[in-house]
Amino acid sequence: MEENIIPWSGQVVTVQKKAIKNIYLKVLPPEGRILLSVPKGCSRREIEAILERRRAWLLERQRLIRAHANTPAKRQYVSGEKIPVWGTPCELVVREVPGNKARVARKGDRVLLMVPGYATREQRRQVINDWYRHQLECVVARERSRLESLVGKSAAEWRFRDMHTRWGTCNVRARRVWLSIHLAKQHPEALRYVAIHELTHLWEANHGPEFKARMDRYYPRWREVKKLLRMEADFE
Ligand SMILES: [Zn+2]
């Protein structure tokens, strides 16, 4: 086997010439190195043509592989980890307590998780998520009438759940707004934006120009906050 490194599109590609009939093109994790295997007689010009033909695919594979490699390790809910609360990164302190009750308390930029020693990661995550839900309930109870009078519509019900793919939804017929408990990790402006967005659905069912015009009126910064939320999504 003959191995060559050739420059391509601002990077280098490893080309292996082997006694094979077909072409094999791979993008390898974690850094997205391109490996091309070709039959022995393949010329430099043919190799470049293959790479050019697959350019879009190669660059997209590299993007995905690199994005995946940068994904932070799953939170374990152990002491020393960072957990965000209303946009502030807090340090998690886990204390084992006797009995079977769990409790969470925030002290400045620390979050105390008090759980029995036998609690699993999943149970610790659940306790923290229940606490996020409670955070959100408290803020919504305090702010809802202000938000509702700003939009000029009120929800019959505000509910909260562990939604992983969206920040909020609105059931227009039942006038019920659902918010993701993970909003309690974000800056309070995120909750404000999502709540106003969902209430605005009580005027406009879809996201057409009328919807956007209303958002511009009720919450002029919505585009900026929307973008930030997309970048900082933490649905764990
Ligand atoms: Zn919407």
Short mmCIF file of C-alpha atoms and ligand atoms in Angstrom, two decimals:
data_model
loop_
_atom_site.label_atom_id
_atom_site.label_comp_id
_atom_site.label_asym_id
_atom_site.label_seq_id
_atom_site.Cartn_x
_atom_site.Cartn_y
_atom_site.Cartn_z
CA MET A 1 0.00 0.00 0.00
CA GLU A 2 1.18 3.48 -0.86
CA GLU A 3 0.13 6.38 1.35
CA ASN A 4 0.26 10.03 0.34
CA ILE A 5 -0.72 13.26 1.96
CA ILE A 6 -2.15 15.76 -0.48
CA PRO A 7 -3.36 19.31 0.09
CA TRP A 8 -7.02 19.95 -0.60
CA SER A 9 -9.24 22.90 0.19
CA GLY A 10 -6.98 24.34 2.89
CA GLN A 11 -6.41 21.00 4.61
CA VAL A 12 -4.58 17.75 3.98
CA VAL A 13 -6.12 14.51 2.83
CA THR A 14 -4.60 11.08 3.38
CA VAL A 15 -4.72 9.02 0.19
CA GLN A 16 -4.06 5.30 0.27
CA LYS A 17 -3.43 3.44 -2.98
CA LYS A 18 -4.38 -0.19 -2.62
CA ALA A 19 -5.11 -3.27 -4.68
CA ILE A 20 -8.83 -2.52 -4.65
CA LYS A 21 -11.47 -1.91 -7.31
CA ASN A 22 -13.60 0.73 -5.59
CA ILE A 23 -13.09 4.12 -4.02
CA TYR A 24 -13.62 4.54 -0.29
CA LEU A 25 -13.96 7.96 1.26
CA LYS A 26 -14.12 8.42 5.04
CA VAL A 27 -14.14 11.29 7.50
CA LEU A 28 -12.56 10.17 10.76
CA PRO A 29 -13.41 11.39 14.24
CA PRO A 30 -12.52 13.25 16.35
CA GLU A 31 -10.82 15.92 14.21
CA GLY A 32 -12.53 15.05 10.91
CA ARG A 33 -9.45 13.88 9.00
CA ILE A 34 -10.27 12.79 5.44
CA LEU A 35 -9.10 9.35 4.35
CA LEU A 36 -9.43 8.34 0.71
CA SER A 37 -8.64 4.81 -0.52
CA VAL A 38 -8.29 4.38 -4.27
CA PRO A 39 -7.15 1.67 -6.70
CA LYS A 40 -3.42 1.60 -7.40
CA GLY A 41 -3.50 3.20 -10.86
CA CYS A 42 -5.53 6.25 -9.82
CA SER A 43 -3.94 9.56 -10.89
CA ARG A 44 -3.60 12.74 -8.91
CA ARG A 45 -6.10 14.44 -11.21
CA GLU A 46 -8.69 11.67 -10.66
CA ILE A 47 -8.16 11.91 -6.90
CA GLU A 48 -8.79 15.64 -6.97
CA ALA A 49 -11.89 15.12 -9.07
CA ILE A 50 -13.27 12.63 -6.52
CA LEU A 51 -12.70 15.09 -3.67
CA GLU A 52 -14.32 17.93 -5.61
CA ARG A 53 -17.35 15.82 -6.44
CA ARG A 54 -17.87 15.03 -2.76
CA ARG A 55 -16.93 18.46 -1.44
CA ALA A 56 -20.31 19.35 0.08
CA TRP A 57 -20.66 15.95 1.72
CA LEU A 58 -17.09 16.05 3.09
CA LEU A 59 -17.43 19.49 4.63
CA GLU A 60 -20.79 18.64 6.18
CA ARG A 61 -19.44 15.36 7.65
CA GLN A 62 -16.51 17.27 9.12
CA ARG A 63 -18.81 19.84 10.64
CA LEU A 64 -20.97 17.15 12.27
CA ILE A 65 -18.03 15.15 13.56
CA ARG A 66 -16.37 18.20 15.07
CA ALA A 67 -19.60 19.44 16.62
CA HIS A 68 -20.09 16.02 18.16
CA ALA A 69 -16.52 15.85 19.47
CA ASN A 70 -17.01 19.18 21.24
CA THR A 71 -20.20 18.08 23.00
CA PRO A 72 -19.48 18.32 26.70
CA ALA A 73 -19.62 15.11 28.68
CA LYS A 74 -23.03 14.31 30.10
CA ARG A 75 -23.64 15.97 33.43
CA GLN A 76 -23.28 13.50 36.29
CA TYR A 77 -24.82 15.64 39.04
CA VAL A 78 -21.80 15.33 41.31
CA SER A 79 -19.99 17.94 43.39
CA GLY A 80 -17.85 20.38 41.45
CA GLU A 81 -19.93 20.35 38.28
CA LYS A 82 -21.39 23.56 36.93
CA ILE A 83 -25.13 23.89 36.66
CA PRO A 84 -26.75 27.01 35.25
CA VAL A 85 -29.49 28.84 37.13
CA TRP A 86 -31.17 31.79 35.41
CA GLY A 87 -28.11 32.28 33.27
CA THR A 88 -25.57 32.10 36.09
CA PRO A 89 -23.22 29.13 36.17
CA CYS A 90 -23.44 27.74 39.71
CA GLU A 91 -21.29 25.14 41.38
CA LEU A 92 -23.10 21.97 42.34
CA VAL A 93 -22.44 20.66 45.85
CA VAL A 94 -23.88 17.23 46.57
CA ARG A 95 -24.44 16.25 50.19
CA GLU A 96 -25.52 12.84 51.29
CA VAL A 97 -28.33 12.98 53.80
CA PRO A 98 -29.89 10.20 55.90
CA GLY A 99 -33.40 9.01 55.12
CA ASN A 100 -35.09 9.12 51.75
CA LYS A 101 -35.88 12.81 51.25
CA ALA A 102 -34.15 14.98 48.67
CA ARG A 103 -33.84 18.74 48.73
CA VAL A 104 -32.20 21.49 46.69
CA ALA A 105 -31.18 24.94 47.91
CA ARG A 106 -29.37 27.77 46.21
CA LYS A 107 -26.77 29.69 48.17
CA GLY A 108 -25.35 32.47 46.02
CA ASP A 109 -23.50 30.82 43.17
CA ARG A 110 -23.70 27.36 44.69
CA VAL A 111 -26.52 24.87 44.38
CA LEU A 112 -26.79 22.38 47.21
CA LEU A 113 -28.25 19.02 46.31
CA MET A 114 -29.11 17.00 49.39
CA VAL A 115 -29.89 13.40 48.52
CA PRO A 116 -29.64 9.94 50.08
CA GLY A 117 -26.32 8.25 49.31
CA TYR A 118 -27.98 5.58 47.16
CA ALA A 119 -29.48 8.10 44.70
CA THR A 120 -28.51 7.28 41.11
CA ARG A 121 -27.49 9.81 38.49
CA GLU A 122 -30.98 9.66 37.03
CA GLN A 123 -32.55 10.33 40.44
CA ARG A 124 -30.22 13.23 41.10
CA ARG A 125 -31.05 14.66 37.67
CA GLN A 126 -34.75 14.28 38.46
CA VAL A 127 -34.42 16.14 41.76
CA ILE A 128 -32.58 18.99 40.04
CA ASN A 129 -35.16 19.12 37.24
CA ASP A 130 -38.02 19.26 39.77
CA TRP A 131 -36.23 22.16 41.36
CA TYR A 132 -35.88 23.92 37.98
CA ARG A 133 -39.60 23.41 37.48
CA HIS A 134 -40.29 25.00 40.85
CA GLN A 135 -38.04 27.96 39.97
CA LEU A 136 -40.02 28.50 36.80
CA GLU A 137 -43.40 28.15 38.53
CA CYS A 138 -42.46 30.81 41.07
CA VAL A 139 -41.30 33.31 38.46
CA VAL A 140 -44.30 32.73 36.20
CA ALA A 141 -46.70 33.11 39.14
CA ARG A 142 -45.09 36.46 39.88
CA GLU A 143 -44.78 37.73 36.29
CA ARG A 144 -47.72 36.28 34.38
CA SER A 145 -50.20 39.11 34.86
CA ARG A 146 -47.64 41.67 33.72
CA LEU A 147 -46.83 39.60 30.62
CA GLU A 148 -50.49 38.96 29.88
CA SER A 149 -51.41 42.61 30.05
CA LEU A 150 -48.47 43.49 27.83
CA VAL A 151 -49.73 41.12 25.13
CA GLY A 152 -53.40 41.78 25.82
CA LYS A 153 -54.28 38.09 26.08
CA SER A 154 -54.27 35.82 29.07
CA ALA A 155 -53.64 32.11 29.24
CA ALA A 156 -56.17 29.94 31.03
CA GLU A 157 -53.29 27.88 32.32
CA TRP A 158 -49.49 27.91 32.47
CA ARG A 159 -47.87 24.51 32.67
CA PHE A 160 -44.33 23.22 32.77
CA ARG A 161 -42.65 20.11 31.52
CA ASP A 162 -39.32 18.53 30.70
CA MET A 163 -39.39 19.47 27.00
CA HIS A 164 -36.17 18.78 25.12
CA THR A 165 -36.77 20.14 21.67
CA ARG A 166 -38.65 23.37 22.22
CA TRP A 167 -38.84 26.10 24.80
CA GLY A 168 -42.57 26.49 24.79
CA THR A 169 -45.81 25.62 23.05
CA CYS A 170 -49.29 27.05 23.11
CA ASN A 171 -52.55 25.18 22.83
CA VAL A 172 -54.58 28.01 21.36
CA ARG A 173 -58.00 26.42 21.79
CA ALA A 174 -57.48 25.56 25.44
CA ARG A 175 -55.46 28.81 25.93
CA ARG A 176 -52.83 26.70 27.66
CA VAL A 177 -49.15 27.67 27.56
CA TRP A 178 -46.50 25.03 28.14
CA LEU A 179 -42.96 26.03 29.04
CA SER A 180 -39.86 23.89 29.14
CA ILE A 181 -38.42 23.59 32.64
CA HIS A 182 -34.98 24.10 31.05
CA LEU A 183 -35.80 27.79 30.69
CA ALA A 184 -34.80 28.08 34.35
CA LYS A 185 -31.19 27.53 33.21
CA GLN A 186 -31.26 30.53 30.90
CA HIS A 187 -31.10 34.26 31.49
CA PRO A 188 -34.51 35.55 32.71
CA GLU A 189 -34.93 37.41 29.40
CA ALA A 190 -35.28 34.01 27.71
CA LEU A 191 -38.35 33.18 29.78
CA ARG A 192 -39.75 36.60 29.03
CA TYR A 193 -39.24 36.13 25.30
CA VAL A 194 -40.72 32.61 25.19
CA ALA A 195 -43.70 33.57 27.37
CA ILE A 196 -44.50 36.56 25.16
CA HIS A 197 -44.07 34.43 22.04
CA GLU A 198 -46.54 31.82 23.30
CA LEU A 199 -49.07 34.43 24.44
CA THR A 200 -48.83 36.08 21.03
CA HIS A 201 -50.09 32.81 19.55
CA LEU A 202 -53.41 33.64 21.21
CA TRP A 203 -53.63 36.41 18.57
CA GLU A 204 -51.91 34.67 15.66
CA ALA A 205 -51.72 30.90 15.25
CA ASN A 206 -48.69 30.88 12.97
CA HIS A 207 -45.44 32.81 12.64
CA GLY A 208 -46.47 35.04 9.73
CA PRO A 209 -45.83 38.78 9.32
CA GLU A 210 -48.66 39.73 11.73
CA PHE A 211 -47.12 37.54 14.39
CA LYS A 212 -43.70 39.13 13.88
CA ALA A 213 -45.16 42.63 13.94
CA ARG A 214 -46.78 41.89 17.27
CA MET A 215 -43.52 40.47 18.64
CA ASP A 216 -41.74 43.65 17.52
CA ARG A 217 -44.27 45.62 19.53
CA TYR A 218 -44.35 43.49 22.68
CA TYR A 219 -40.70 42.52 22.80
CA PRO A 220 -38.45 44.40 20.35
CA ARG A 221 -35.34 42.34 21.28
CA TRP A 222 -36.94 39.03 20.33
CA ARG A 223 -34.65 38.24 17.38
CA GLU A 224 -31.53 38.69 19.46
CA VAL A 225 -32.80 36.59 22.38
CA LYS A 226 -34.05 33.89 20.03
CA LYS A 227 -30.58 33.57 18.51
CA LEU A 228 -28.93 33.38 21.92
CA LEU A 229 -31.32 30.68 23.04
CA ARG A 230 -30.52 28.58 20.01
CA MET A 231 -26.81 28.76 20.80
CA GLU A 232 -27.14 28.06 24.49
CA ALA A 233 -29.70 25.29 24.49
CA ASP A 234 -29.13 22.99 27.46
CA PHE A 235 -31.94 20.45 27.62
CA GLU A 236 -30.20 17.82 29.68
ZN ZN B 1 -44.49 29.73 17.99
#
